Coordinates of C-alpha atoms and ligand atoms in Angstrom, one line a residue:
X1 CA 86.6 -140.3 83.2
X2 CA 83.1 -141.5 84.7
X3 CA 80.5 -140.5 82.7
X4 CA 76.2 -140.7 82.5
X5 CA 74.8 -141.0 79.2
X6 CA 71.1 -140.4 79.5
X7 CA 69.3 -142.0 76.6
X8 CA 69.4 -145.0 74.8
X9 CA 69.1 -143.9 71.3
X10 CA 71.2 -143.4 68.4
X11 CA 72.6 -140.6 69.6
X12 CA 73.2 -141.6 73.3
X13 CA 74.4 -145.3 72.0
X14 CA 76.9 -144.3 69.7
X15 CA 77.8 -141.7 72.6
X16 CA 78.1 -144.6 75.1
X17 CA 79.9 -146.9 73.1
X18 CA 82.6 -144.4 71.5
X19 CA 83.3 -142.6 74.8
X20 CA 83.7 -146.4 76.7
X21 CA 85.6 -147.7 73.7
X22 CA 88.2 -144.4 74.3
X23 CA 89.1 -146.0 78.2
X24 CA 86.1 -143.8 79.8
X25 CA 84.0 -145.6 82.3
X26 CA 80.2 -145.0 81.1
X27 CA 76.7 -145.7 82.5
X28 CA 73.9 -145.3 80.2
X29 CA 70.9 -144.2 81.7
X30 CA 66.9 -144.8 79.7
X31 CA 63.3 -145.0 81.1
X32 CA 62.7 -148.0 78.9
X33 CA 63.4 -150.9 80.9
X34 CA 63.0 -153.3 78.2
X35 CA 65.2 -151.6 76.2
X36 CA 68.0 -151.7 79.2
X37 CA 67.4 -155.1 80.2
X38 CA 67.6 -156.0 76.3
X39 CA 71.0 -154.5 75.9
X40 CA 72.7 -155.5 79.1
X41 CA 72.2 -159.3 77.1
X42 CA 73.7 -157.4 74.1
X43 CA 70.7 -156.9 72.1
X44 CA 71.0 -153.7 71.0
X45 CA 68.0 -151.8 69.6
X46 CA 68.7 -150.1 66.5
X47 CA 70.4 -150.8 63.4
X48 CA 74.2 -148.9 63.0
X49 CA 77.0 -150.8 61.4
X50 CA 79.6 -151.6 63.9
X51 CA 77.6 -150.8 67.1
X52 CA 76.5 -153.8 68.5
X53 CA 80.3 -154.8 68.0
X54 CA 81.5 -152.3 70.4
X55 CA 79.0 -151.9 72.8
X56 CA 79.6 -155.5 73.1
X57 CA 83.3 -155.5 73.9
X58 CA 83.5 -152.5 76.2
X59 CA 80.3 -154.4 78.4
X60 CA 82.5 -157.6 78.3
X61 CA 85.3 -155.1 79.3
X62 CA 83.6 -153.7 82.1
X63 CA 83.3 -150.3 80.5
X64 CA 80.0 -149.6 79.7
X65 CA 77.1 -150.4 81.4
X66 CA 73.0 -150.0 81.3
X67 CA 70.8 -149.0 83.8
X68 CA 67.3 -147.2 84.5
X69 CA 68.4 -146.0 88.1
X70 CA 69.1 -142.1 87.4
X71 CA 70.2 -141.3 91.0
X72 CA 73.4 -143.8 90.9
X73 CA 74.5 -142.8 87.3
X74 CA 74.3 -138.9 88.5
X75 CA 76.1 -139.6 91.6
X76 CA 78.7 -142.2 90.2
X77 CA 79.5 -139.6 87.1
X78 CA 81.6 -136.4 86.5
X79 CA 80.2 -135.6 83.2
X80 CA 76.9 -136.0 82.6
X81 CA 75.6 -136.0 78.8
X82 CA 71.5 -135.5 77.9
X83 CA 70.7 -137.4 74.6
X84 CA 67.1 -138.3 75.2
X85 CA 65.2 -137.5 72.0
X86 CA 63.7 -133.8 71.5
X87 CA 60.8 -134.6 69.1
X88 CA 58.6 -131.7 67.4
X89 CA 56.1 -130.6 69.3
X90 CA 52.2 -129.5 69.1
X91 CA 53.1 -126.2 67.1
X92 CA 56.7 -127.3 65.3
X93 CA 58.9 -126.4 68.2
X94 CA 60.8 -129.1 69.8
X95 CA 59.4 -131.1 72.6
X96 CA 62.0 -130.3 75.7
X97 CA 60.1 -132.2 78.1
X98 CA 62.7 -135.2 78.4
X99 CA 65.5 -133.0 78.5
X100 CA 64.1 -131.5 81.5
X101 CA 63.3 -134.1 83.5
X102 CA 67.0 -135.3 82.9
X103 CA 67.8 -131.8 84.3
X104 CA 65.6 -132.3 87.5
X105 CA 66.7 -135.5 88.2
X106 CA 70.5 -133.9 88.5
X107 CA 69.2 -131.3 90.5
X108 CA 67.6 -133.7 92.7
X109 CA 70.3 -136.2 92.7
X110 CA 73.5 -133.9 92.5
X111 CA 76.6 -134.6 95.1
X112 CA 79.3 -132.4 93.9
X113 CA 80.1 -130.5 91.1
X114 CA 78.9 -131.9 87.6
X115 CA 79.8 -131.0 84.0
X116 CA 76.2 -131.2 82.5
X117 CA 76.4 -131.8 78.6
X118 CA 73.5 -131.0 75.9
X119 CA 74.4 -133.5 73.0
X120 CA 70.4 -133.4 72.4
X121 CA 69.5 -131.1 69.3
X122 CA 68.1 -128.2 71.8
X123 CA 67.0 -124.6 70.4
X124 CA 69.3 -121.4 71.4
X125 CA 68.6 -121.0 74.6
X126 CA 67.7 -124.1 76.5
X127 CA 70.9 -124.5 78.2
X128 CA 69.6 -121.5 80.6
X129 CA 66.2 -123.2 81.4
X130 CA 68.3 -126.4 81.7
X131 CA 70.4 -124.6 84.4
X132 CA 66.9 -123.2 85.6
X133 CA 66.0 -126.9 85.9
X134 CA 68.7 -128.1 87.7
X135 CA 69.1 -124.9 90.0
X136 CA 64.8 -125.7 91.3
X137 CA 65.5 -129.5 92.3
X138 CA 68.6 -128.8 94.6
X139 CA 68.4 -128.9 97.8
X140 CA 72.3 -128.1 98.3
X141 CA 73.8 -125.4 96.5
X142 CA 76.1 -127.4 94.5
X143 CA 78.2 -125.9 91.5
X144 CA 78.0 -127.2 88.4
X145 CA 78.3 -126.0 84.6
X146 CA 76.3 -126.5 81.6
X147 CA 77.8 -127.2 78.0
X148 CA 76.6 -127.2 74.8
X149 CA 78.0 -130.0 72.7
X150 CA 75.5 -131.3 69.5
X151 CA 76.4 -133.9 67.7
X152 CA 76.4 -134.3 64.1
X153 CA 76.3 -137.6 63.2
X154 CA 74.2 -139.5 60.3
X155 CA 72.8 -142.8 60.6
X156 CA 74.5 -145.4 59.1
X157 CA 77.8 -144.1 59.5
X158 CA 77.4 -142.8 63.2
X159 CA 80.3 -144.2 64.7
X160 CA 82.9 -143.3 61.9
X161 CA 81.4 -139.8 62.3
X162 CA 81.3 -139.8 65.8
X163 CA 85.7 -141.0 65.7
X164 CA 86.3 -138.4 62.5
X165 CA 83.6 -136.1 62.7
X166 CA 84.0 -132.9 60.7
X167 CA 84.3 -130.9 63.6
X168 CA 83.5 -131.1 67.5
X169 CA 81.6 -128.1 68.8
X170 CA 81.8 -126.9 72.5
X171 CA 79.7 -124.0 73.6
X172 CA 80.9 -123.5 76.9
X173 CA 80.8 -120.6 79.9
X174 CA 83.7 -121.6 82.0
X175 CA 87.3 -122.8 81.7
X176 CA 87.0 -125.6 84.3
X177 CA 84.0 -127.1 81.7
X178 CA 85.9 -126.2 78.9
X179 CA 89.2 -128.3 80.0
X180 CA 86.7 -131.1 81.1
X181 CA 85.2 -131.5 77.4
X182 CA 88.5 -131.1 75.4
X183 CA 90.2 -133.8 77.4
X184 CA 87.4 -136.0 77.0
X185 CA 87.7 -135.4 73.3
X186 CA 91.3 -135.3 72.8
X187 CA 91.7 -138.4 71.4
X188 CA 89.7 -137.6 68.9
X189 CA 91.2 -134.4 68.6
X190 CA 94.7 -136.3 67.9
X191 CA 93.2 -137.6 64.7
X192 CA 93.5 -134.1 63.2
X193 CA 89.6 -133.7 64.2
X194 CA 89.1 -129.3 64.8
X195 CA 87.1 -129.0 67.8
X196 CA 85.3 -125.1 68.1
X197 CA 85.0 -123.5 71.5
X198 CA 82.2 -121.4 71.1
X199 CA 79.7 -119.4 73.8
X200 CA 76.7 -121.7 74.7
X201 CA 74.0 -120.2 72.2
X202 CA 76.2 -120.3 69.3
X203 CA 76.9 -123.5 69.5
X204 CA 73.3 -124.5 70.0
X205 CA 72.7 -122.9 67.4
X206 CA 75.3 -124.2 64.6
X207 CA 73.6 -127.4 64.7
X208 CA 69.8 -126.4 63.8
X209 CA 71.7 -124.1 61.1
X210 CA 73.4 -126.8 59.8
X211 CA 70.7 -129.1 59.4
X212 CA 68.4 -126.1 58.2
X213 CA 71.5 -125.4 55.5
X214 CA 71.7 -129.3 54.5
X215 CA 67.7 -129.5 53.9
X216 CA 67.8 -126.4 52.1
X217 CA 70.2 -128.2 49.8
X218 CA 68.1 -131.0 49.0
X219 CA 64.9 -128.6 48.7
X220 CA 66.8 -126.4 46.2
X221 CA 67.9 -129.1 44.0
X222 CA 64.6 -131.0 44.2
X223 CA 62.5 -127.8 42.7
X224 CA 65.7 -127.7 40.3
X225 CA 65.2 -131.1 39.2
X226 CA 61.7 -130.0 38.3
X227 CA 62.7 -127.6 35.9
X228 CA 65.0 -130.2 33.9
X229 CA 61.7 -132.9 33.6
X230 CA 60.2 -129.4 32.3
X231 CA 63.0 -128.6 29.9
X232 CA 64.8 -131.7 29.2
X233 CA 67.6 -131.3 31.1
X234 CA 69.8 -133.5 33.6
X235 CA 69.7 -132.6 37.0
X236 CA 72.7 -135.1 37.7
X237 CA 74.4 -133.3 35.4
X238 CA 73.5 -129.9 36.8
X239 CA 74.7 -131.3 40.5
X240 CA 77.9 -132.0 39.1
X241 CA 78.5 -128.7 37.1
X242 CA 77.2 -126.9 40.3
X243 CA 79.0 -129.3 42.9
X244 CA 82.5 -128.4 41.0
X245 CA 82.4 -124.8 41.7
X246 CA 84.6 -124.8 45.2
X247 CA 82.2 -122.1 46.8
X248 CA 79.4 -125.0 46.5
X249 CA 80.8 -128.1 46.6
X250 CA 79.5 -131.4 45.6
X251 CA 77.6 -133.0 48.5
X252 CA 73.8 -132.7 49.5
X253 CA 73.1 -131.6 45.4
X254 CA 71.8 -135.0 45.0
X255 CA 67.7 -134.5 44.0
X256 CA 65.4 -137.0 44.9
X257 CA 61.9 -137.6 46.8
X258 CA 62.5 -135.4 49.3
X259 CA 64.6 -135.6 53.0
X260 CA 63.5 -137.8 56.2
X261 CA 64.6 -139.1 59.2
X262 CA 64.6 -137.9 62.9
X263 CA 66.5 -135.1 62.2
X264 CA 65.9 -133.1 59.5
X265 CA 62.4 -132.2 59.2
X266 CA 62.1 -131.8 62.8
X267 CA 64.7 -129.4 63.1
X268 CA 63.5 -127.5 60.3
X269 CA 60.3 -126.9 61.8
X270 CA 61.8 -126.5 65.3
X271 CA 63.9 -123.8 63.8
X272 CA 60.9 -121.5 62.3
X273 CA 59.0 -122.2 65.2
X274 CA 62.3 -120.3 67.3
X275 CA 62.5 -118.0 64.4
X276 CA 58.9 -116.8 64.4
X277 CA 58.5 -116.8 68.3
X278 CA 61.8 -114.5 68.4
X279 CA 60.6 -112.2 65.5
X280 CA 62.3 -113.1 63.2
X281 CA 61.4 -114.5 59.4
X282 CA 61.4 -118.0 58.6
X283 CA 60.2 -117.6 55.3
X284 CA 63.1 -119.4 53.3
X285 CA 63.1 -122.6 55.5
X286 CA 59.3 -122.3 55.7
X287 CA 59.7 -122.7 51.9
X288 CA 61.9 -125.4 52.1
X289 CA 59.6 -127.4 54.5
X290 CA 56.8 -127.0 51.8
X291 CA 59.0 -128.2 48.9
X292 CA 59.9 -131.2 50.5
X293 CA 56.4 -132.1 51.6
X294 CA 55.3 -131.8 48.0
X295 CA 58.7 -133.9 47.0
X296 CA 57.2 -136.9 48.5
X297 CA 54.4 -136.6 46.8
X298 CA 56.3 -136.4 43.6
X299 CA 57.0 -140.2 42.6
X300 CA 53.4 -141.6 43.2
X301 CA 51.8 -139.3 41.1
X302 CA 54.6 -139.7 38.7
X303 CA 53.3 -143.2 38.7
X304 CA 49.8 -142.4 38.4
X305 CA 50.4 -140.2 34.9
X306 CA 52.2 -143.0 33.6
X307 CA 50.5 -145.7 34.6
X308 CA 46.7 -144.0 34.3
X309 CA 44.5 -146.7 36.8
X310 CA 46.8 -148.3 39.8
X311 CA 43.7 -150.4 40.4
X312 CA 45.0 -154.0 41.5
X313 CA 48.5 -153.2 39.8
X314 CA 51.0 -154.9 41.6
X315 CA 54.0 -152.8 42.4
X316 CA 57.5 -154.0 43.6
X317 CA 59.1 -151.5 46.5
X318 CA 62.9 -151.4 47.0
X319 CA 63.5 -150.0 49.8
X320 CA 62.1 -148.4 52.7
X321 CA 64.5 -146.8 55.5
X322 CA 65.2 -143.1 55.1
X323 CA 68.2 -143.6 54.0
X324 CA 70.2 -146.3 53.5
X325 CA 72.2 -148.4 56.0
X326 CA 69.6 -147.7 59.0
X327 CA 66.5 -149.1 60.0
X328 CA 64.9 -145.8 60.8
X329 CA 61.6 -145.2 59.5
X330 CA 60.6 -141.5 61.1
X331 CA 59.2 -139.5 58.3
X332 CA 60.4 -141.4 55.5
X333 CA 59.0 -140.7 51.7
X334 CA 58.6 -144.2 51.3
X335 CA 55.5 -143.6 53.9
X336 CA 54.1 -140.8 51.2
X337 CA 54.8 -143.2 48.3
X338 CA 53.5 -146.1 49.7
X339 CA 50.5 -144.8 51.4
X340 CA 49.3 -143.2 47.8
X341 CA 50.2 -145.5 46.0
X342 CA 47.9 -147.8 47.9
X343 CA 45.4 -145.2 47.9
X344 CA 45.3 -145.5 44.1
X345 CA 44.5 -149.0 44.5
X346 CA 48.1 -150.6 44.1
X347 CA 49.2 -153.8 45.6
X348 CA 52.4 -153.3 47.0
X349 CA 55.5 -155.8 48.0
X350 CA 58.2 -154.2 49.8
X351 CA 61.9 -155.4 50.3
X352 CA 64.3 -153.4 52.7
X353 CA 67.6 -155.1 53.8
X354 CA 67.0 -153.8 57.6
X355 CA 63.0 -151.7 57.7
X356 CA 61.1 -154.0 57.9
X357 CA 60.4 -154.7 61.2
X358 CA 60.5 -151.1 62.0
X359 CA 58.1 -150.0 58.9
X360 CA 55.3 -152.1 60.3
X361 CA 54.7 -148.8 62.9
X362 CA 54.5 -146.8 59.1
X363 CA 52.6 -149.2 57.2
X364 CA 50.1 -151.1 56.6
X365 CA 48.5 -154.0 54.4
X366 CA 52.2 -154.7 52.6
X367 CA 53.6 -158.0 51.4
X368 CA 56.8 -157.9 52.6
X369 CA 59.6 -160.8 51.1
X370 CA 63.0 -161.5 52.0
X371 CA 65.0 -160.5 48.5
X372 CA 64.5 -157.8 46.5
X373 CA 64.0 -160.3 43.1
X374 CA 60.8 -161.7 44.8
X375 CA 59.5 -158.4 45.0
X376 CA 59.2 -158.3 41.3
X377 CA 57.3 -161.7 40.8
X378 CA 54.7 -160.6 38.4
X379 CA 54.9 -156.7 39.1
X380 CA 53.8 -154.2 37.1
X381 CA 56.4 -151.8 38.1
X382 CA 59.0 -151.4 40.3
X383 CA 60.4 -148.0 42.9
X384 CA 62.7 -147.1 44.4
X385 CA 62.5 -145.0 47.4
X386 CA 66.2 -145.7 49.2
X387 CA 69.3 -145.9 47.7
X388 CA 70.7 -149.3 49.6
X389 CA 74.0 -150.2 47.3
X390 CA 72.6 -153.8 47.2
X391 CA 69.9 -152.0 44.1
X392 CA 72.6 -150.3 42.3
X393 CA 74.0 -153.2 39.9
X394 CA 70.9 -155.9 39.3
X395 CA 70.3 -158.8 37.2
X396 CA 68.6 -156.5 34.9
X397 CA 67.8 -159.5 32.8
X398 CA 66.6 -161.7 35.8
X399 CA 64.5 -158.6 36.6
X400 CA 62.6 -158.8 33.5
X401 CA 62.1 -162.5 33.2
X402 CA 60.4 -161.7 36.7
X403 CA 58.3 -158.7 36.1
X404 CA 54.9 -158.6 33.8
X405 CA 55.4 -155.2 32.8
X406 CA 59.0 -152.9 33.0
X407 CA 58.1 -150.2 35.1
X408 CA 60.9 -148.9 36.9
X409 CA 60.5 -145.3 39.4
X410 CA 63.8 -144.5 40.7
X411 CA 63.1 -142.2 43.5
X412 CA 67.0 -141.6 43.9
X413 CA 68.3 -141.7 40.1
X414 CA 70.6 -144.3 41.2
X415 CA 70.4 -146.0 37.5
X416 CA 72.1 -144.4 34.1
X417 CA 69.2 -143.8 31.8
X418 CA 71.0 -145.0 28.2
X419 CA 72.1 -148.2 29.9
X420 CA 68.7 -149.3 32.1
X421 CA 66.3 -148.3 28.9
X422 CA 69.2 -150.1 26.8
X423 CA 68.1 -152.9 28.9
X424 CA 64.3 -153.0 27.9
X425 CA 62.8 -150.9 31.0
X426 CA 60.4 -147.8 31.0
X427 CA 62.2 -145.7 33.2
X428 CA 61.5 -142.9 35.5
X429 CA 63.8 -140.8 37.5
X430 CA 63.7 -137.2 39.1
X431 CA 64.9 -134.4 37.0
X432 CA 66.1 -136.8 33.9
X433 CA 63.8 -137.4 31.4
Ligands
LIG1 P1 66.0 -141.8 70.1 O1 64.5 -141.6 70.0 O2 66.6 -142.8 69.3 O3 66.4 -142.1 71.6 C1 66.0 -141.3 72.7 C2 66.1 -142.1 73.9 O4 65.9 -141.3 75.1 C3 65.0 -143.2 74.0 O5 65.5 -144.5 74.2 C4 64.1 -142.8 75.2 O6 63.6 -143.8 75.9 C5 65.2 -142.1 76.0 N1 64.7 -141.2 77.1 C6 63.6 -140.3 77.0 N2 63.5 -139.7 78.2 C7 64.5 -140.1 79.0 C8 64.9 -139.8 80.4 N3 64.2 -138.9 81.1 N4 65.9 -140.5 80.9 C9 66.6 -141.3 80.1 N5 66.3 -141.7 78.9 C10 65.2 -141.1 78.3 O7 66.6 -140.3 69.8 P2 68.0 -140.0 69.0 O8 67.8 -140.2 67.6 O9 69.1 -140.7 69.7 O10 68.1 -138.4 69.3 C11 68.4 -137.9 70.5 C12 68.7 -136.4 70.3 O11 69.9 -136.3 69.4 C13 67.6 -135.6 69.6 O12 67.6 -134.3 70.1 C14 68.0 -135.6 68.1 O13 67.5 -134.5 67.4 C15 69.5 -135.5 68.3 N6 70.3 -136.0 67.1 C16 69.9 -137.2 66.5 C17 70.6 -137.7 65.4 C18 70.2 -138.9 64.7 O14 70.7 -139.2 63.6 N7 69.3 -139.8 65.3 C19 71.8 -137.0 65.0 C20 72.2 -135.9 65.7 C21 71.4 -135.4 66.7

């Protein structure tokens, strides 16, 4: 199938690259030129395991290709998808503003009938203003149907979620689009994959619900985690007692320094801004959105009460990405920790496998180094604000030769607390001690 990809992103890479790997034919359409002319040399702009791998073979293949000319990717393409970002706007609610001019160039540009694909997180109801779009720029009355298909993926493991996602959802309104997207996705399909044919507005919906469900997770078990500090219990021993009850299930229990990331806090603010403007409550993820905000906040001044004055203390960061395995910086705690931590008067010396480059945007006046055991060269304490697999067994005795005193702040309780203070250090977790 010939298919237009309209971003460049995570979403619309892995997109590009999955669908061209499967046999399809895809152009991938951005308005960043540098960013086009940068991956047709193969340099791809973003940090996913296994992408610049395939995105590699199917442009050596002849399957895949880059381009910022919109009018020849519309009129070369059956199926177009929109993955151009959809940030949070003035008030909370997302920004449309890319999606739409995606929608009027296909209006403009449209020479026969079109499958017109959402993959972009969009709230309920932006598939009819797409249409709207679309419908305004034509200047022949060309048929054409719009689908809702959001993806689901997480960075770091986007392509293996985008080959053996949990599910595919397809909000569609007719069969000819229907039969369009489930052949584009059988192969997928074949792997046992359960796709949902939905109606447009559910399916647009399932996605903000989702995330909205997955950050109230994290918020829950975060205020949790406050009552066990309180109390003296263990929050990771709450998770698990919680996670094996099969109504709850184990994942997203995890408590920590709150969520980040492009997605999540976003589309937790994009959803109570639909909620309110439709009437509706938003008080429980309004709740959740404050929890988290006071999450971040959590570890410095954890720091501060142990530590009394951060004045000219040298602190030792592991980790700065969201999460680990990506390079995306966009709303990370780190930022929080960091930026009060410095406010306190800290010194701060950062190692990330893959955020550096991209922290630089985030923050400032940071000695970065190339390992995390150079990080701890005379530090007074070490955190932790991302759980990168590389931090989970140590030299703990090479750490200690290296540090002057044996703070350690794990942000993501990725250390058992008999064997690391068996090991010499003062340590400080969320919801453990
Ligand atoms: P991104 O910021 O990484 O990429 C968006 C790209 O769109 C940019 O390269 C930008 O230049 C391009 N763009 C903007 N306007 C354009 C236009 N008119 N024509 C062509 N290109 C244009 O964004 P992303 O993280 O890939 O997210 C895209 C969408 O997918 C968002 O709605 C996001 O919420 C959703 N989503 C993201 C993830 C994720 O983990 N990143 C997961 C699921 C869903």
């Amino acid at each position: 199938m010939k298919i237009a990809v309209f971003g460049a992103g995570y979403v619309g890479l892995v997109t590009a690259a999955c669908l061209s790997n499967l046999g399809n034919f895809i152009t991938c359409v951005d308005i960043d030129t540098t960013r086009i002319s940068n991956l047709k040399k193969g340099i791809v702009p973003i940090f996913e395991p296994g992408l610049t791998e395939l995105i590699q073979t199917n442009f050596k293949e002849g399957r895949i290709d880059f381009t910022t000319d919109d009018k020849a990717a519309i009129q070369n393409s059956d199926v177009i998808f929109i993955a151009v970002g959809t940030p949070q706007g003035d008030t909370g609610e997302a920004y449309l503003g890319h999606v739409f001019k995606v929608a009027e160039s296909i209006g403009k540009y449209i020479n026969g009938y079109k499958v017109i694909v959402d993959k972009s997180t969009v709230p309920i109801g932006t598939a009819d203003q797409v249409r709207k779009h679309v419908k305004k720029n034509q200047t022949k009355n060309l048929d054409f149907d719009i689908v809702s298909n959001p993806e689901f993926l997480r960075e770091g493991q986007a392509i293996n979620d985008f080959m053996i996602p949990d599910r595919i959802v397809i909000g569609v309104e007719s069969d000819k689009a229907k039969n369009t997207m489930l052949s584009i996705y059988r192969p997928i399909e074949r792997t046992g994959r359960p796709i949902l044919v939905t109606d447009i507005k559910s399916a647009e919906l399932i996605k903000y619900a989702s995330n909205a469900m997955l950050a109230t997770r994290i918020s829950f078990m975060n205020q949790i985690s406050k009552l066990c500090e309180v109390m003296g219990a263990d929050i990771k021993l709450v998770a698990k007692g919680m996670g094996l009850d099969d109504r709850i299930g184990p994942r997203f229990l995890q408590a920590g320094i709150g969520y980040g990331g492009s997605c999540f806090p976003k589309d937790v603010q994009a959803l109570i801004a639909t909620l309110k403007q439709k009437g509706c409550e938003a008080d429980i993820l309004e709740a959740v959105d404050n929890a988290n905000a006071r999450q971040k906040a959590v570890m410095p001044a954890k720091v501060k009460s142990v530590m009394k004055d951060l004045k000219g203390k040298k602190i030792a960061v592991w980790g700065l990405a969201f999460k680990p395995k990506t390079d995306d910086m966009r709303e990370a705690p780190s930022i929080v920790v960091v930026n009060e931590l410095q406010k306190m008067g800290a010194k701060i010396t950062a190692f990330d496998p893959v955020a550096e480059e991209t922290s630089k945007k985030f923050l400032k006046d940071i000695s970065y180094v190339r390992n995390p055991y150079d990080a701890l060269k005379d530090a007074d304490a070490l955190v932790i604000n991302t759980e990168w697999d590389e931090f989970r067994s140590p030299d703990f005795p090479r750490m200690k030769k290296l540090m002057k005193d044996y703070y350690i702040f794990d942000g993501r309780n990725i250390y058992e607390t008999s064997e690391i203070k068996r090991q010499g250090f003062k340590y400080y977790s969320i919801g453990r001690n």
